[in-house]
Amino acid sequence: MSAPVSFDFSGKTVYVVGGTSGINYGIAQGFARAGARVAVASRSQDKVDAAVAGLKELGSDAFGVSLDVRDYEAVEKGFADVAGFFGSSIDVLISGAAGNFPARLLDMSPNAIRSVVEIDLLGTFHVMRAGHAHLTKPGASVINISAPQAFLPMSYQSHVCAAKAGVDMVTRTLSMEWGSDGIRVNSLVPGPIENTEGMDRLAPTPEIRAAVTKSVPLGRDGTVVDMANAAMMVSSEAGSYISGAILPVDGGWAQGGVGQMMGKMSRMLDKMRGA
Ligand code: HXC
Ligand code: NAP
């Protein structure tokens, strides 16, 4: 159902910022399996080391950097280190560092709000701004990892909704500003992806997870392999005219809301009428 699809990224250089766990690491693994040189970055040196070891096991000439995306100089140095290690500019840049916890606005301190906005939105700005100089390959592909929160308002998620909406606007504006440089910029919008920190935080019990799965039109949670397949499709020749897209990879989940309520109401009416 979500088996790895065969892509060929041999000879290509891929850098996944926030790429040491979960969805982003799954994307890094996908590109490694497809033959790419893959670099990953995140804060924890232990996570960086483990991710690099895992990517090497897949045959990639992997490299890792420890950095915090909130620190612009560190992000800039990270790009320089990746370029120095591979001796190559970047074909595919994935920006996916994020933080999340469910909390109502009035239960968040100013620092709590700032932490998430700075990681998700300011971090994206930093990665884009520092990354542009390294995206000199023809057909370079940039993917920002968004979330349904970007276009669906959700209680307990004002910080994430606002930050991810900003991320998608960065994607859309840069697709215009960077098109003439031959750089494509897109967002992928994951749905509920199994075995990830994000789902553990937002859907922490089996009951809640089952309710989430039930709300997905395709009837299953996504996997990190689904995310990797989508990232490789968009970054491959098959995606060479795709830019400025905000692409859900979610089994139809983000259509949600009023539309799903309407479906439920109609089915209830059908039942009452004995249809
Ligand atoms: C209220 C909270 C809180 C909570 C933390 N804070 N958790 N406030 N409710 N549940 C507050 C802290 O008290 C602190 O404020 C401030 O947030 C910063 O916390 P720190 O731990 O000091 O910050 P930092 O080390 O920078 O960590 C950032 C973090 C952390 C976001 C808080 O959780 C983190 O590093 N997360 C990264 C991993 C992650 O979140 N992955 C999931 C991504 S999923 P004070 O005022 O006390 O200093 C995702 C979308 C999923 O993004 C969508 C699924 C559909
Ligand atoms: P995750 O495993 O926690 O991934 C977050 C990654 O970002 C980790 O590698 C983390 O490593 C790194 N990171 C966090 N803060 C950072 C910072 N300040 N600087 C540098 N790196 C940082 O979570 P996930 O659930 O897989 O989520 C991955 C992406 O998918 C996020 O953008 C999230 O918003 C999005 N998403 C997830 C879901 C889902 O179902 N899980 C749904 C929609 C969208 P360190 O801790 O070492 O820094």
Short mmCIF file of C-alpha atoms and ligand atoms in Angstrom, two decimals:
data_model
loop_
_atom_site.label_atom_id
_atom_site.label_comp_id
_atom_site.label_asym_id
_atom_site.label_seq_id
_atom_site.Cartn_x
_atom_site.Cartn_y
_atom_site.Cartn_z
CA MET A 1 0.00 0.00 0.00
CA SER A 2 2.89 2.33 0.73
CA ALA A 3 5.83 0.43 -0.70
CA PRO A 4 8.87 2.44 -1.75
CA VAL A 5 8.55 3.53 -5.39
CA SER A 6 11.66 3.27 -7.52
CA PHE A 7 13.29 6.63 -8.27
CA ASP A 8 16.84 7.34 -9.39
CA PHE A 9 18.61 10.18 -7.58
CA SER A 10 22.11 8.79 -8.01
CA GLY A 11 24.67 11.57 -8.29
CA LYS A 12 22.26 14.03 -6.66
CA THR A 13 22.81 15.90 -3.39
CA VAL A 14 19.93 16.15 -0.95
CA TYR A 15 19.88 18.13 2.32
CA VAL A 16 17.08 17.57 4.83
CA VAL A 17 16.95 20.19 7.57
CA GLY A 18 15.16 18.70 10.56
CA GLY A 19 15.89 15.34 8.97
CA THR A 20 16.89 13.16 11.91
CA SER A 21 13.55 11.64 12.90
CA GLY A 22 10.00 10.94 11.83
CA ILE A 23 8.70 12.15 8.49
CA ASN A 24 11.79 14.09 7.48
CA TYR A 25 14.12 11.20 8.26
CA GLY A 26 11.79 8.92 6.29
CA ILE A 27 12.19 11.33 3.36
CA ALA A 28 15.98 11.29 3.81
CA GLN A 29 15.89 7.48 3.77
CA GLY A 30 13.83 7.50 0.58
CA PHE A 31 16.40 9.64 -1.23
CA ALA A 32 19.24 7.50 0.18
CA ARG A 33 17.59 4.34 -1.16
CA ALA A 34 17.28 6.11 -4.51
CA GLY A 35 21.05 6.60 -4.62
CA ALA A 36 21.46 10.21 -3.45
CA ARG A 37 24.12 11.72 -1.23
CA VAL A 38 22.09 12.82 1.79
CA ALA A 39 22.85 15.33 4.53
CA VAL A 40 20.64 15.84 7.58
CA ALA A 41 20.58 18.50 10.30
CA SER A 42 18.90 18.95 13.67
CA ARG A 43 19.73 20.10 17.20
CA SER A 44 20.61 16.84 18.91
CA GLN A 45 24.08 15.53 18.02
CA ASP A 46 22.97 12.02 19.08
CA LYS A 47 20.02 12.10 16.68
CA VAL A 48 22.27 13.43 13.90
CA ASP A 49 24.81 10.64 14.48
CA ALA A 50 22.11 7.94 14.51
CA ALA A 51 20.48 9.28 11.35
CA VAL A 52 23.79 9.46 9.49
CA ALA A 53 24.60 5.89 10.54
CA GLY A 54 21.18 4.74 9.28
CA LEU A 55 21.60 6.52 5.95
CA LYS A 56 25.06 5.01 5.49
CA GLU A 57 23.54 1.56 6.02
CA LEU A 58 21.32 2.33 3.03
CA GLY A 59 24.44 2.99 0.96
CA SER A 60 24.37 6.79 1.06
CA ASP A 61 27.49 8.90 1.40
CA ALA A 62 25.73 10.58 4.33
CA PHE A 63 26.68 13.65 6.36
CA GLY A 64 25.15 15.35 9.39
CA VAL A 65 25.18 18.72 11.08
CA SER A 66 23.99 19.74 14.53
CA LEU A 67 22.25 23.11 14.45
CA ASP A 68 19.18 25.03 15.60
CA VAL A 69 17.19 26.59 12.74
CA ARG A 70 16.44 29.59 14.97
CA ASP A 71 20.13 30.56 14.70
CA TYR A 72 20.73 32.05 11.24
CA GLU A 73 24.54 31.92 11.43
CA ALA A 74 24.38 28.23 12.39
CA VAL A 75 22.07 27.52 9.45
CA GLU A 76 24.43 29.36 7.08
CA LYS A 77 27.41 27.42 8.45
CA GLY A 78 25.46 24.18 8.06
CA PHE A 79 25.07 24.84 4.33
CA ALA A 80 28.78 25.61 4.04
CA ASP A 81 29.65 22.37 5.88
CA VAL A 82 27.40 20.30 3.61
CA ALA A 83 28.91 21.93 0.50
CA GLY A 84 32.41 21.33 1.87
CA PHE A 85 31.72 17.67 2.63
CA PHE A 86 30.09 16.78 -0.67
CA GLY A 87 31.97 19.28 -2.85
CA SER A 88 28.67 19.91 -4.57
CA SER A 89 25.74 22.27 -4.50
CA ILE A 90 22.29 20.98 -3.58
CA ASP A 91 19.76 19.38 -5.94
CA VAL A 92 17.01 18.87 -3.38
CA LEU A 93 16.52 20.92 -0.20
CA ILE A 94 13.90 19.80 2.31
CA SER A 95 13.04 22.13 5.20
CA GLY A 96 11.00 20.39 7.89
CA ALA A 97 12.16 21.35 11.38
CA ALA A 98 9.13 21.98 13.56
CA GLY A 99 7.85 22.05 17.10
CA ASN A 100 4.35 21.37 18.34
CA PHE A 101 2.36 20.81 21.50
CA PRO A 102 -1.40 21.14 21.93
CA ALA A 103 -2.23 24.22 24.01
CA ARG A 104 -4.80 26.98 24.07
CA LEU A 105 -3.47 30.48 23.53
CA LEU A 106 -4.14 31.53 27.12
CA ASP A 107 -2.20 28.50 28.40
CA MET A 108 0.93 29.48 26.45
CA SER A 109 3.58 31.86 27.74
CA PRO A 110 4.98 34.38 25.28
CA ASN A 111 8.07 32.17 25.11
CA ALA A 112 5.98 29.10 24.25
CA ILE A 113 4.37 30.94 21.33
CA ARG A 114 7.71 32.34 20.22
CA SER A 115 9.40 28.91 20.33
CA VAL A 116 7.03 27.35 17.82
CA VAL A 117 6.79 30.38 15.54
CA GLU A 118 10.57 30.73 15.55
CA ILE A 119 11.25 27.07 14.78
CA ASP A 120 8.58 26.61 12.11
CA LEU A 121 8.35 29.99 10.39
CA LEU A 122 11.54 31.90 11.15
CA GLY A 123 13.45 28.63 10.73
CA THR A 124 11.96 28.22 7.25
CA PHE A 125 12.98 31.80 6.36
CA HIS A 126 16.50 31.08 7.61
CA VAL A 127 16.84 27.85 5.65
CA MET A 128 15.49 29.47 2.48
CA ARG A 129 17.64 32.59 2.78
CA ALA A 130 20.87 30.74 3.53
CA GLY A 131 20.06 27.91 1.12
CA HIS A 132 19.51 29.90 -2.07
CA ALA A 133 23.23 30.35 -2.80
CA HIS A 134 23.63 26.55 -2.72
CA LEU A 135 20.78 25.82 -5.15
CA THR A 136 22.68 26.36 -8.37
CA LYS A 137 21.92 23.01 -10.04
CA PRO A 138 19.48 23.03 -12.98
CA GLY A 139 16.05 21.89 -11.80
CA ALA A 140 16.78 22.37 -8.10
CA SER A 141 13.82 21.43 -5.90
CA VAL A 142 12.91 22.94 -2.54
CA ILE A 143 10.24 21.35 -0.37
CA ASN A 144 8.89 22.90 2.81
CA ILE A 145 7.04 20.55 5.13
CA SER A 146 3.75 22.14 6.07
CA ALA A 147 0.71 20.80 7.96
CA PRO A 148 -3.08 20.90 7.56
CA GLN A 149 -2.98 23.54 10.31
CA ALA A 150 -1.77 25.94 7.60
CA PHE A 151 -5.24 26.17 6.08
CA LEU A 152 -7.56 24.58 8.66
CA PRO A 153 -7.97 26.53 11.88
CA MET A 154 -7.64 24.12 14.81
CA SER A 155 -8.28 24.72 18.51
CA TYR A 156 -5.18 24.23 20.69
CA GLN A 157 -3.04 24.92 17.61
CA SER A 158 -3.07 28.72 17.10
CA HIS A 159 0.74 28.84 17.27
CA VAL A 160 1.16 26.04 14.72
CA CYS A 161 -1.68 27.21 12.46
CA ALA A 162 -0.20 30.71 12.18
CA ALA A 163 3.36 29.45 11.72
CA LYS A 164 2.53 26.84 9.09
CA ALA A 165 0.26 29.25 7.18
CA GLY A 166 3.33 31.46 7.00
CA VAL A 167 5.45 28.55 5.78
CA ASP A 168 3.06 27.99 2.87
CA MET A 169 3.16 31.69 1.99
CA VAL A 170 6.97 31.52 1.95
CA THR A 171 6.66 28.57 -0.45
CA ARG A 172 4.28 30.42 -2.75
CA THR A 173 6.19 33.69 -2.84
CA LEU A 174 9.55 32.00 -3.39
CA SER A 175 8.13 29.94 -6.24
CA MET A 176 7.67 33.32 -7.94
CA GLU A 177 10.89 34.98 -6.81
CA TRP A 178 13.09 31.96 -7.61
CA GLY A 179 11.43 30.64 -10.75
CA SER A 180 13.80 32.62 -12.94
CA ASP A 181 16.72 30.95 -11.11
CA GLY A 182 15.34 27.58 -12.20
CA ILE A 183 14.41 26.67 -8.62
CA ARG A 184 11.06 25.05 -7.88
CA VAL A 185 9.55 25.57 -4.43
CA ASN A 186 6.67 23.47 -3.09
CA SER A 187 5.07 22.50 0.21
CA LEU A 188 4.07 18.98 1.16
CA VAL A 189 1.25 18.77 3.66
CA PRO A 190 1.37 15.49 5.57
CA GLY A 191 -1.83 14.02 6.97
CA PRO A 192 -1.73 11.85 10.08
CA ILE A 193 1.51 9.91 9.62
CA GLU A 194 1.89 6.81 11.78
CA ASN A 195 4.72 6.32 14.27
CA THR A 196 5.73 9.97 14.42
CA GLU A 197 6.37 12.46 17.21
CA GLY A 198 3.69 14.76 15.80
CA MET A 199 0.97 12.12 16.07
CA ASP A 200 2.23 10.98 19.49
CA ARG A 201 1.80 14.55 20.72
CA LEU A 202 -1.56 15.34 19.12
CA ALA A 203 -3.19 11.89 19.26
CA PRO A 204 -1.59 10.24 22.30
CA THR A 205 -4.05 7.39 23.00
CA PRO A 206 -5.21 4.42 20.89
CA GLU A 207 -8.80 5.74 21.09
CA ILE A 208 -7.87 9.15 19.72
CA ARG A 209 -5.68 7.59 17.03
CA ALA A 210 -8.52 5.32 15.93
CA ALA A 211 -10.84 8.34 15.65
CA VAL A 212 -8.25 10.14 13.55
CA THR A 213 -7.80 7.16 11.24
CA LYS A 214 -11.56 6.87 10.84
CA SER A 215 -11.67 10.50 9.68
CA VAL A 216 -9.28 9.84 6.77
CA PRO A 217 -11.25 9.28 3.54
CA LEU A 218 -8.77 6.63 2.36
CA GLY A 219 -9.25 4.84 5.69
CA ARG A 220 -5.66 4.57 6.83
CA ASP A 221 -2.90 6.65 8.37
CA GLY A 222 -0.04 7.67 6.15
CA THR A 223 3.49 6.38 6.47
CA VAL A 224 6.88 8.02 6.15
CA VAL A 225 7.25 6.03 2.93
CA ASP A 226 4.19 7.83 1.52
CA MET A 227 5.93 11.11 2.37
CA ALA A 228 9.22 10.01 0.80
CA ASN A 229 7.47 8.89 -2.38
CA ALA A 230 5.73 12.27 -2.70
CA ALA A 231 8.96 14.23 -2.04
CA MET A 232 10.80 12.20 -4.67
CA MET A 233 7.98 12.53 -7.20
CA VAL A 234 7.91 16.31 -6.83
CA SER A 235 11.74 16.54 -6.99
CA SER A 236 12.08 14.17 -9.94
CA GLU A 237 11.76 14.88 -13.65
CA ALA A 238 8.09 13.94 -13.27
CA GLY A 239 7.63 17.09 -11.19
CA SER A 240 9.66 19.43 -13.34
CA TYR A 241 6.74 21.83 -13.98
CA ILE A 242 5.39 21.73 -10.42
CA SER A 243 6.18 24.88 -8.45
CA GLY A 244 4.21 26.85 -5.86
CA ALA A 245 2.09 23.80 -5.05
CA ILE A 246 0.74 23.16 -1.57
CA LEU A 247 0.36 19.41 -1.97
CA PRO A 248 -1.56 17.38 0.60
CA VAL A 249 -0.21 13.86 1.14
CA ASP A 250 -3.00 12.83 3.44
CA GLY A 251 -5.49 10.38 1.96
CA GLY A 252 -8.01 13.23 1.57
CA TRP A 253 -7.91 14.10 5.27
CA ALA A 254 -7.51 17.86 5.01
CA GLN A 255 -10.72 18.25 3.00
CA GLY A 256 -12.36 17.56 6.39
CA GLY A 257 -14.43 19.96 8.42
CA VAL A 258 -17.78 21.15 7.13
CA GLY A 259 -17.59 18.83 4.11
CA GLN A 260 -17.30 15.73 6.31
CA MET A 261 -20.07 17.00 8.59
CA MET A 262 -22.28 17.39 5.49
CA GLY A 263 -21.54 13.77 4.51
CA LYS A 264 -22.45 12.55 8.01
CA MET A 265 -25.69 14.56 8.00
CA SER A 266 -26.67 13.21 4.59
CA ARG A 267 -25.99 9.61 5.66
CA MET A 268 -28.11 10.18 8.81
CA LEU A 269 -30.92 11.55 6.63
CA ASP A 270 -30.63 8.55 4.26
CA LYS A 271 -30.91 6.25 7.29
CA MET A 272 -33.98 8.05 8.60
CA ARG A 273 -35.63 7.80 5.16
CA GLY A 274 -34.69 4.10 5.05
CA ALA A 275 -32.56 4.61 1.95
C1 HXC B 1 2.28 25.12 27.00
C2 HXC B 1 4.50 24.63 26.60
C3 HXC B 1 4.18 23.27 26.34
C4 HXC B 1 2.81 22.88 26.46
C5 HXC B 1 6.33 23.53 26.11
N1 HXC B 1 5.83 24.73 26.44
N2 HXC B 1 5.35 22.62 26.04
N3 HXC B 1 3.56 25.55 26.91
N4 HXC B 1 1.91 23.83 26.77
N5 HXC B 1 2.42 21.62 26.24
C6 HXC B 1 6.58 25.96 26.65
C7 HXC B 1 7.67 25.85 27.72
O1 HXC B 1 7.13 25.92 29.03
C8 HXC B 1 8.51 27.07 27.39
O2 HXC B 1 7.94 28.25 27.84
C9 HXC B 1 8.42 27.14 25.86
O3 HXC B 1 7.31 26.34 25.48
C10 HXC B 1 9.66 26.59 25.19
O4 HXC B 1 9.92 25.31 25.71
P1 HXC B 1 11.40 24.70 25.76
O5 HXC B 1 11.30 23.26 26.05
O6 HXC B 1 12.26 25.54 26.61
O7 HXC B 1 11.85 25.04 24.24
P2 HXC B 1 12.70 24.27 23.19
O8 HXC B 1 13.73 23.44 23.86
O9 HXC B 1 13.11 25.28 22.24
O10 HXC B 1 11.63 23.24 22.54
C11 HXC B 1 10.68 23.63 21.61
C12 HXC B 1 9.39 22.81 21.80
C13 HXC B 1 9.69 21.31 21.97
C14 HXC B 1 8.50 23.09 20.58
C15 HXC B 1 8.67 23.32 23.04
O11 HXC B 1 8.49 20.60 22.20
C16 HXC B 1 10.43 20.72 20.79
O12 HXC B 1 11.64 20.84 20.70
N6 HXC B 1 9.73 20.09 19.84
C17 HXC B 1 10.37 19.48 18.64
C18 HXC B 1 9.77 18.16 18.29
C19 HXC B 1 8.30 18.28 17.91
O13 HXC B 1 7.55 19.09 18.47
N7 HXC B 1 7.89 17.42 16.95
C20 HXC B 1 6.51 17.39 16.52
C21 HXC B 1 6.36 18.17 15.27
S1 HXC B 1 4.73 17.79 14.66
P3 HXC B 1 8.46 29.01 29.21
O14 HXC B 1 7.70 30.28 29.24
O15 HXC B 1 8.12 28.07 30.34
O16 HXC B 1 9.94 29.20 29.04
C22 HXC B 1 4.06 19.15 13.95
C23 HXC B 1 2.70 19.08 13.31
C24 HXC B 1 1.94 17.79 13.55
O17 HXC B 1 4.67 20.14 13.92
C25 HXC B 1 0.60 17.85 12.85
C26 HXC B 1 -0.14 16.53 12.99
C27 HXC B 1 -1.45 16.56 12.25
P1 NAP B 2 9.79 15.00 14.56
O1 NAP B 2 10.21 13.57 14.46
O2 NAP B 2 9.82 15.64 15.90
O3 NAP B 2 10.65 15.84 13.53
C1 NAP B 2 11.11 17.13 13.76
C2 NAP B 2 12.56 17.22 13.33
O4 NAP B 2 12.99 18.57 13.40
C3 NAP B 2 13.50 16.40 14.20
O5 NAP B 2 14.55 15.91 13.40
C4 NAP B 2 14.04 17.45 15.19
O6 NAP B 2 15.30 16.99 15.68
C5 NAP B 2 14.12 18.66 14.26
N1 NAP B 2 14.03 19.95 14.96
C6 NAP B 2 13.10 20.36 15.85
N2 NAP B 2 13.36 21.59 16.26
C7 NAP B 2 14.47 21.98 15.62
C8 NAP B 2 15.24 23.17 15.63
N3 NAP B 2 14.92 24.21 16.40
N4 NAP B 2 16.35 23.24 14.83
C9 NAP B 2 16.71 22.19 14.05
N5 NAP B 2 16.02 21.04 13.99
C10 NAP B 2 14.91 20.94 14.78
O7 NAP B 2 8.29 15.22 14.05
P2 NAP B 2 7.38 14.67 12.85
O8 NAP B 2 6.07 14.37 13.44
O9 NAP B 2 8.05 13.65 12.01
O10 NAP B 2 7.19 16.02 11.98
C11 NAP B 2 8.03 16.33 10.89
C12 NAP B 2 7.43 17.43 10.04
O11 NAP B 2 6.16 17.02 9.54
C13 NAP B 2 7.19 18.72 10.80
O12 NAP B 2 7.45 19.83 9.94
C14 NAP B 2 5.73 18.65 11.13
O13 NAP B 2 5.17 19.94 11.33
C15 NAP B 2 5.17 17.98 9.89
N6 NAP B 2 3.90 17.28 10.07
C16 NAP B 2 3.84 16.13 10.76
C17 NAP B 2 2.66 15.42 10.83
C18 NAP B 2 2.58 14.08 11.50
O14 NAP B 2 1.62 13.33 11.34
N7 NAP B 2 3.58 13.69 12.28
C19 NAP B 2 1.50 15.92 10.20
C20 NAP B 2 1.56 17.15 9.54
C21 NAP B 2 2.78 17.81 9.47
P3 NAP B 2 16.00 17.60 17.02
O15 NAP B 2 15.06 17.35 18.15
O16 NAP B 2 17.30 16.88 17.11
O17 NAP B 2 16.20 19.06 16.77
#
